[in-house]
mmCIF file of C-alpha atoms in Angstrom:
data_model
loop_
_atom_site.group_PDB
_atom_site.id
_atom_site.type_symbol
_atom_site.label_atom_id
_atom_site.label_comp_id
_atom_site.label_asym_id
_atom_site.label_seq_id
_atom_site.Cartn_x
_atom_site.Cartn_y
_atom_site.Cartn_z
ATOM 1 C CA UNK K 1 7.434 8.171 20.393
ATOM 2 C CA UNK K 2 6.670 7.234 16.395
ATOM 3 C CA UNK K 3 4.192 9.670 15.144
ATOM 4 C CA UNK K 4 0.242 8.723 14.173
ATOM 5 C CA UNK K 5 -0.387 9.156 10.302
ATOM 6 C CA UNK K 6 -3.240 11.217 9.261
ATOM 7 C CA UNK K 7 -5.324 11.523 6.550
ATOM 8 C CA UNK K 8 -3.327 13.295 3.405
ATOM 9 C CA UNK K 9 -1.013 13.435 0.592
ATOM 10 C CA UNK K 10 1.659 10.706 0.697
ATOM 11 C CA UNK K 11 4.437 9.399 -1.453
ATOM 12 C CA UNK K 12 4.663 5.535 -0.235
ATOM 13 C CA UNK K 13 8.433 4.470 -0.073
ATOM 14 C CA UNK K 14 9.589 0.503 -0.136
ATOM 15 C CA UNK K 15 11.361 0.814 3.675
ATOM 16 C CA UNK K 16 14.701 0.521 3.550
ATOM 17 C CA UNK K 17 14.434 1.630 -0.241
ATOM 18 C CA UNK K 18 14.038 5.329 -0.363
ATOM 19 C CA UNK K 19 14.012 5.352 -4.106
ATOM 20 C CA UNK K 20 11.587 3.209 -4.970
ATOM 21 C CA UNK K 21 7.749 4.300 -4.438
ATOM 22 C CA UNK K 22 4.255 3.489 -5.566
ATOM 23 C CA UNK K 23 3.111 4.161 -8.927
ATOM 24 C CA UNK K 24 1.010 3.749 -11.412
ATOM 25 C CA UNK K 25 2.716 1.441 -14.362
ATOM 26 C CA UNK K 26 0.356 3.356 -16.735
ATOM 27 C CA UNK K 27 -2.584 5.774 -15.944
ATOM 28 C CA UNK K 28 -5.797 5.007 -13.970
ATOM 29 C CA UNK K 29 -6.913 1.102 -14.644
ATOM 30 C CA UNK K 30 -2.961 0.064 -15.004
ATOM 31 C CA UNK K 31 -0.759 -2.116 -12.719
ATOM 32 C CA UNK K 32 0.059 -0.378 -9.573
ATOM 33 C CA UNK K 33 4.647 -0.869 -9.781
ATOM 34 C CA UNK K 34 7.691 -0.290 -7.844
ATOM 35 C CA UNK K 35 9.239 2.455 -9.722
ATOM 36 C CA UNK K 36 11.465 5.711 -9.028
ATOM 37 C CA UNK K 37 10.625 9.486 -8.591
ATOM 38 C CA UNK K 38 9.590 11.481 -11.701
ATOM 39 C CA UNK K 39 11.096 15.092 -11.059
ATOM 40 C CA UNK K 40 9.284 15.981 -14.263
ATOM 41 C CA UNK K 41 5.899 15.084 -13.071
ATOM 42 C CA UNK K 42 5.257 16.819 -9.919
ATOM 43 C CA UNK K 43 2.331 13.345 -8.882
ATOM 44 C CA UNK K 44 4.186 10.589 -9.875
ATOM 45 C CA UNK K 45 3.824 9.037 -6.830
ATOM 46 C CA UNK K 46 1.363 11.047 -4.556
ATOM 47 C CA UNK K 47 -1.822 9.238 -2.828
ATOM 48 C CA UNK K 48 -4.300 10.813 -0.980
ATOM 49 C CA UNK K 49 -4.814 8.618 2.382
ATOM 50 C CA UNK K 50 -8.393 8.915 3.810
ATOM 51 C CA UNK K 51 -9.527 7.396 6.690
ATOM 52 C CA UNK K 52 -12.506 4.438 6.085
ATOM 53 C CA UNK K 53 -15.338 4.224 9.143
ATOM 54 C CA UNK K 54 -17.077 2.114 6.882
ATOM 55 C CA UNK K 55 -15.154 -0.440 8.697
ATOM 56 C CA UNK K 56 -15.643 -1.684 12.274
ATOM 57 C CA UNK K 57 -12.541 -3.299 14.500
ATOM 58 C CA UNK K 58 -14.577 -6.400 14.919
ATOM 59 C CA UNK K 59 -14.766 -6.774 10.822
ATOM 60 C CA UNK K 60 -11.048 -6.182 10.210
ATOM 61 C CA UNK K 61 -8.229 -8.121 10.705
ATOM 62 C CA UNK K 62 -5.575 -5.332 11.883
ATOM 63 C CA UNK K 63 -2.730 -4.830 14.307
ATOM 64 C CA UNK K 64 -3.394 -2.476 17.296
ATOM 65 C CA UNK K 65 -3.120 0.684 16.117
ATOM 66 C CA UNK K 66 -4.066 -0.066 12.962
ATOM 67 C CA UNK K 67 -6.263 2.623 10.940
ATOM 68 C CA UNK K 68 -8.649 1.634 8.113
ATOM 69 C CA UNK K 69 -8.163 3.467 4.835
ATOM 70 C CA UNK K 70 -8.169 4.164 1.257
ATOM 71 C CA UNK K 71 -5.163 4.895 -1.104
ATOM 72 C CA UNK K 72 -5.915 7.327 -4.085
ATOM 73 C CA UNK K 73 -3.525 8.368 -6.762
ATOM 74 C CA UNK K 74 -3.582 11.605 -7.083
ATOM 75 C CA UNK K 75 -2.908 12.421 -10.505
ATOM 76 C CA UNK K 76 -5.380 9.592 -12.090
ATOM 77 C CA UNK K 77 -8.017 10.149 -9.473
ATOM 78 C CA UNK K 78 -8.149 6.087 -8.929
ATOM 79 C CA UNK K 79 -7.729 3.870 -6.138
ATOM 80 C CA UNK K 80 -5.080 1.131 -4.982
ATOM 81 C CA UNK K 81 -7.364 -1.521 -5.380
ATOM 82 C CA UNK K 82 -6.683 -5.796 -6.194
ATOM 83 C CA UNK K 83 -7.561 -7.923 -9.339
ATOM 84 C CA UNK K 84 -10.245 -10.531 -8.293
ATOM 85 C CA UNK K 85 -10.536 -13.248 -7.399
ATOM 86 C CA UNK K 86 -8.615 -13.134 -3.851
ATOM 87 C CA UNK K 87 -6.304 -16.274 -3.349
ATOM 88 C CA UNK K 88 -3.563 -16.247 -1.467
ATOM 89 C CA UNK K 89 -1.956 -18.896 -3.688
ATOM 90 C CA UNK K 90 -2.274 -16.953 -6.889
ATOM 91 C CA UNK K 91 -0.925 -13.616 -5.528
ATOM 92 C CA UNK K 92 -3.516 -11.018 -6.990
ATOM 93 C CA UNK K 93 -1.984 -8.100 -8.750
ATOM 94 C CA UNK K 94 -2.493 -4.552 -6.923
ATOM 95 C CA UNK K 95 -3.983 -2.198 -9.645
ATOM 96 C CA UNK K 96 -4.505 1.329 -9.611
ATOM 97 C CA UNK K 97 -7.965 1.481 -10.746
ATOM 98 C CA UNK K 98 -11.052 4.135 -11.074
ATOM 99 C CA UNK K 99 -13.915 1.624 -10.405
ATOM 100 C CA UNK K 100 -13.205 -0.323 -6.864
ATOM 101 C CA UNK K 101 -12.478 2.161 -3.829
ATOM 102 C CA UNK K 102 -10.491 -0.811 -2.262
ATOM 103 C CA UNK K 103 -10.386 -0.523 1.903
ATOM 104 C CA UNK K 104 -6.441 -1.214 3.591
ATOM 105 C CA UNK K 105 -5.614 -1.490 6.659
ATOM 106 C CA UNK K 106 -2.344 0.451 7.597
ATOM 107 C CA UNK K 107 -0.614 -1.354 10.148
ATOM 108 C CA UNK K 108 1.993 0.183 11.996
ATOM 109 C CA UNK K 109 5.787 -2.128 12.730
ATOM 110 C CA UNK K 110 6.803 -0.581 15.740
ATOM 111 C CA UNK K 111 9.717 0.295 14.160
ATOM 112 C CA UNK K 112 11.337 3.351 12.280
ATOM 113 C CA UNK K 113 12.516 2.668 8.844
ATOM 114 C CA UNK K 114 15.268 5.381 6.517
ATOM 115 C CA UNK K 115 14.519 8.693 8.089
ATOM 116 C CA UNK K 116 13.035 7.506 11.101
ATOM 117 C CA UNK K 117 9.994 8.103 10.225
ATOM 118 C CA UNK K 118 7.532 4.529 10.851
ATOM 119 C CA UNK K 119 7.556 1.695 8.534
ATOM 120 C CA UNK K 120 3.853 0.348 8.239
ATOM 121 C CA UNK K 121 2.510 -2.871 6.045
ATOM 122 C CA UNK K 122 -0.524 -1.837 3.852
ATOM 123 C CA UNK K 123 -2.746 -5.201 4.762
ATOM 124 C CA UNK K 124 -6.294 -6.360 2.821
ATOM 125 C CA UNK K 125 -8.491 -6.011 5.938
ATOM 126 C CA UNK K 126 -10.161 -9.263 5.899
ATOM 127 C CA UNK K 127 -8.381 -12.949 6.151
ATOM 128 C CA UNK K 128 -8.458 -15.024 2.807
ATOM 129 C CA UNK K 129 -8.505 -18.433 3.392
ATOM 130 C CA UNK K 130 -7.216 -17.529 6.976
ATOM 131 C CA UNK K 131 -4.077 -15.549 5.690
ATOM 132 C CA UNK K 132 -3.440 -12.243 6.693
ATOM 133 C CA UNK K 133 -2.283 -10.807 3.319
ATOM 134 C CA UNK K 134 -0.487 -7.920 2.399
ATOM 135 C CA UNK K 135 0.444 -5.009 -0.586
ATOM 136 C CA UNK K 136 4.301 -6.401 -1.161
ATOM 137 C CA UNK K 137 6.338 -7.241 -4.801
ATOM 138 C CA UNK K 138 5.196 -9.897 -7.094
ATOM 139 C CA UNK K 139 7.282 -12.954 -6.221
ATOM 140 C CA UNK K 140 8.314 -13.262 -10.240
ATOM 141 C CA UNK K 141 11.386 -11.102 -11.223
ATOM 142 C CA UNK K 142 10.059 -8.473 -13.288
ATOM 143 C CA UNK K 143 11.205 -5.229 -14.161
ATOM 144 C CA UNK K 144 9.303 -3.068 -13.192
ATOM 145 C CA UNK K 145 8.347 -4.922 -10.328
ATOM 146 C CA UNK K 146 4.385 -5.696 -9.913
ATOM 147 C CA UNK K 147 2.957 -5.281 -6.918
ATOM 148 C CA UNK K 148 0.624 -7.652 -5.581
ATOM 149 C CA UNK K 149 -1.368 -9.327 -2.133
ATOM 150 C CA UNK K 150 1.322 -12.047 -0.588
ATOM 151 C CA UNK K 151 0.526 -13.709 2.320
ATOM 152 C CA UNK K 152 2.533 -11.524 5.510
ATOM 153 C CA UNK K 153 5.587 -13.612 6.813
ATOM 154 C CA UNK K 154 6.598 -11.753 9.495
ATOM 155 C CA UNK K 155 10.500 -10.834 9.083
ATOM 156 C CA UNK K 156 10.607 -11.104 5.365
ATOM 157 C CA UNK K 157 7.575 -8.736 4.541
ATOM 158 C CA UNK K 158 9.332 -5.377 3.661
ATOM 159 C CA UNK K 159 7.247 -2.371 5.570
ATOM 160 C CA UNK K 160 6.443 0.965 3.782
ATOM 161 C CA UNK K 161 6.950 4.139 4.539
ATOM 162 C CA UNK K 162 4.612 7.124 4.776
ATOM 163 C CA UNK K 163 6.036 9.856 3.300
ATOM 164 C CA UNK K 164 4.271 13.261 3.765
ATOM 165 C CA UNK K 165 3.819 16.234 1.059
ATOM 166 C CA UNK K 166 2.884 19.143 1.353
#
C-alpha cells in the first residue's frame, strides 16, 4: 500500500533520476533548475510542503487522491511559483520566487518510482486553455535544465519523487 505524503520538509527527486532534484538556479526570485545535491549546503534542495484548503475539489483539476499544496524553498524562504502569462504553447518557466505563494496540486501515479517510495506529478491546479499542465523540464536543451509548465502527456511526463528529511 504506497504511503500518503504529509505536510513537511522534502527534497523533490526527477523519478527514475535520483540525482537530480529541485533547486533554485540562483537565490529567491531565480529560475527554479534540475540540478544535483550540494553536500556543502545542508538546503540545497529542501521544500517545505504545506497543505492549501484555500482550494476546493470542485475548483481544481486533480487526480483522486490528489492533495492541494504549496512548495517553499527552504533556504530562500520563496515559493515554486510560474512566470505569467499561462500558455500552454509558450511553456512558462517555474521560478522560485518570494512574491507569488503559487498553489500545486500533487498528484499521485499509482506507481513506485527508485526506492519505492511513490512517484507523483506536481500539476497547476486549474486547466489552461483546457490542458492539464504540469512542473516538468523545459523542452530546449539547456544545461542546467529549466523547469517549466508542459502540457501532461501521459507516458512521457516523468513523475517526481517525494523525498522526506528529517
Amino acid at each position: 500500500m504506497p504511503k500518503t505524503i504529509q505536510e513537511g520538509r522534502y527534497k523533490i527527486r526527477r523519478s527514475p533520476d535520483p540525482d537530480s532534484l529541485i533547486i533554485p538556479a540562483d537565490s529567491a526570485n531565480s529560475l527554479a533548475i534540475l540540478g544535483p545535491e550540494d553536500p556543502s549546503c545542508e538546503e540545497t534542495g529542501i521544500w517545505i510542503l504545506t497543505f492549501d484548503a484555500s482550494y476546493s475539489s470542485l475548483d481544481c483539476v486533480a487526480s483522486k487522491g490528489a492533495m492541494v499544496a504549496t512548495l517553499q524553498h527552504e533556504g530562500t524562504q520563496a515559493y515554486l511559483a510560474i512566470q505569467k502569462p499561462i500558455s500552454p504553447d509558450q511553456q512558462p518557466s517555474i521560478l522560485v520566487s518570494s512574491d507569488d505563494k503559487q498553489a500545486w496540486t500533487i498528484n499521485p501515479t499509482g506507481k513506485t518510482g527508485y526506492g519505492k517510495e511513490e512517484d507523483y506529478y506536481i500539476g497547476y491546479p486549474r486547466l489552461v486553455q483546457g490542458e492539464v499542465m504540469v512542473v516538468d523540464t523545459l523542452m530546449l536543451r539547456v544545461y542546467p535544465p529549466r523547469l517549466a509548465l508542459r502540457p501532461f502527456e501521459d507516458g512521457m511526463t516523468l513523475p517526481w519523487r517525494f523525498e522526506p528529511v528529517v
